[in-house]
Amino acid sequence: MKRRTVIALSSLLALVVAGYLIPEATVIPVGGAAASDWNPKSFWFEPWGKSGVHKGIDIFARQGRPVVATTGGIVLYQGSLDLGGHVVAVLGPKWRIHYYAHLAEPSDAPLFVARGERIGSVGTSGNAAGKPPHLHYAVLSVVPLPWRFSTATQGWKRMFFLDPGAVILGGL
Ligand SMILES: [Zn+2]
């Protein structure tokens, strides 16, 4: 390999490792919510509408309750999607993207958010229309985790989607 390539690859590796060294402290992403406000079995539940399987958890709360960042990070995207409605995606420690959906109104979070910082409020936007208000919360690893591959429906996606409840409670 060329020396330049070696330098580029080792810098990339150092950057990836650095992401894993940032401590990942967490809070439940809905103000006032407890672990009993979501069903842990709803992660990878099927059948689940257009998505086939449910790649997150739904944290039920009253309309307008604050949605807060589970961990600190960089806001990669905030906008509106067909299924998600008003959404925010935050890149946090360990190269994980935290996805918050069905917010009551468009978010205008700053570029950097701290753990527990408000990024929106609970609502029913997107395909949650007509359902009880809840935060759809998903956690995606940017780095594929091959040992999580499973034979479940869409099991290859398990290399990317982590169980959000376990992430919140510090088990992942
Ligand atoms: Zn959901």
XYZ file of C-alpha atoms and ligand atoms in Angstrom:
173
model
C 0.000 0.000 0.000
C 1.071 3.550 -0.620
C 2.155 5.526 2.403
C -0.618 8.064 1.796
C -3.228 5.296 1.795
C -1.851 3.901 5.051
C -2.033 7.345 6.682
C -5.594 7.875 5.423
C -6.752 4.452 6.637
C -5.136 4.803 10.049
C -6.651 8.285 10.505
C -10.059 6.865 9.620
C -9.584 4.022 12.091
C -8.498 6.495 14.789
C -11.622 8.589 14.109
C -13.910 5.539 14.344
C -12.259 4.433 17.597
C -12.542 7.970 19.005
C -16.314 7.831 18.438
C -16.503 4.745 20.634
C -14.472 6.389 23.402
C -16.965 9.215 23.917
C -19.022 8.210 26.969
C -22.652 7.569 26.167
C -24.756 8.690 29.117
C -28.477 8.563 28.386
C -31.850 9.903 29.487
C -35.336 8.735 28.492
C -36.125 10.948 25.491
C -39.541 12.087 26.726
C -39.792 14.465 29.677
C -41.444 12.772 32.655
C -41.597 9.354 30.969
C -40.610 6.052 32.601
C -39.588 2.670 31.202
C -43.203 1.551 31.613
C -44.262 4.029 28.895
C -43.018 1.773 26.088
C -43.460 -1.896 25.361
C -40.005 -3.490 25.030
C -41.500 -6.196 22.792
C -42.530 -3.641 20.178
C -38.942 -3.504 18.854
C -38.778 -5.679 15.720
C -42.464 -6.482 16.098
C -44.151 -7.660 12.904
C -46.184 -7.222 10.834
C -45.834 -3.480 11.068
C -47.495 -1.461 8.268
C -45.326 -0.279 5.412
C -42.064 -0.860 7.278
C -42.729 -4.609 7.670
C -41.110 -4.718 11.095
C -41.021 -2.037 13.767
C -37.436 -0.779 13.960
C -37.863 1.277 17.086
C -39.986 1.695 20.177
C -42.998 3.917 20.746
C -42.882 5.955 23.938
C -46.433 6.989 24.748
C -46.992 10.376 26.367
C -49.441 13.211 26.338
C -49.450 15.457 23.256
C -46.939 18.277 23.708
C -44.695 16.589 26.307
C -41.085 17.602 25.640
C -38.958 15.338 23.475
C -35.352 15.539 24.643
C -32.085 14.203 23.238
C -31.210 10.774 24.694
C -27.518 11.614 24.327
C -25.655 14.699 23.212
C -24.695 14.945 19.567
C -24.801 16.631 16.210
C -28.161 17.234 14.539
C -27.772 15.596 11.124
C -31.297 16.141 9.917
C -34.526 17.765 10.938
C -37.453 17.932 8.603
C -40.573 16.119 7.522
C -40.915 12.596 6.148
C -43.970 10.664 4.922
C -43.966 8.019 7.649
C -42.011 9.785 10.374
C -43.747 13.147 10.119
C -41.682 15.826 11.838
C -38.389 14.132 12.702
C -34.946 14.838 14.130
C -31.839 12.664 13.638
C -28.882 13.157 15.966
C -25.440 11.563 15.625
C -24.268 10.681 19.124
C -21.378 8.744 20.703
C -20.444 5.286 19.329
C -21.463 6.326 15.795
C -25.126 5.934 16.636
C -27.891 7.937 14.990
C -30.811 8.632 17.312
C -34.045 9.111 15.389
C -37.038 10.902 16.895
C -40.312 10.852 14.930
C -43.974 11.972 14.963
C -43.105 15.297 16.674
C -45.991 17.720 17.115
C -44.374 20.471 15.077
C -41.262 21.022 12.945
C -38.167 21.050 15.144
C -35.622 23.834 15.157
C -32.937 22.259 17.298
C -29.440 23.775 17.215
C -26.610 21.975 15.408
C -25.234 20.602 18.674
C -27.600 19.280 21.324
C -26.779 18.220 24.862
C -28.173 15.143 26.575
C -31.629 16.027 27.887
C -31.935 19.134 25.711
C -35.376 19.731 24.265
C -35.600 19.027 20.528
C -39.362 19.004 20.048
C -42.609 17.781 21.530
C -44.640 14.583 21.389
C -47.272 14.487 18.663
C -48.950 12.417 15.981
C -47.350 13.639 12.749
C -46.645 11.295 9.809
C -48.261 7.871 9.973
C -49.061 8.318 13.682
C -52.039 10.457 12.635
C -55.166 9.191 14.374
C -53.161 7.127 16.885
C -52.388 7.975 20.514
C -49.546 10.522 20.664
C -46.126 8.915 21.030
C -42.472 9.368 20.241
C -41.176 6.813 17.755
C -37.546 6.380 18.760
C -34.941 4.358 16.866
C -31.165 3.965 17.207
C -29.026 3.128 14.198
C -25.382 2.162 14.219
C -23.511 3.791 11.331
C -20.893 1.035 11.673
C -22.393 -2.382 10.784
C -22.385 -4.837 13.713
C -22.217 -8.253 11.951
C -22.657 -10.283 15.154
C -26.155 -8.836 15.472
C -27.250 -10.342 12.156
C -30.371 -12.421 12.749
C -32.634 -14.748 10.787
C -35.709 -12.696 11.770
C -37.628 -10.794 9.095
C -35.269 -8.157 7.608
C -32.708 -9.654 10.000
C -29.731 -8.168 8.132
C -30.943 -4.752 9.276
C -30.301 -5.874 12.842
C -26.645 -5.126 12.029
C -27.682 -1.464 12.111
C -30.795 -1.046 14.265
C -30.192 -1.401 18.002
C -32.875 -2.014 20.597
C -33.591 1.579 21.676
C -34.949 0.542 25.071
C -31.681 -1.225 25.881
C -29.709 1.829 24.714
C -31.788 4.144 26.954
C -31.392 1.884 29.959
C -27.651 1.612 29.396
C -27.608 -2.056 28.407
C -26.183 -1.574 24.918
Zn -43.023 3.419 16.148
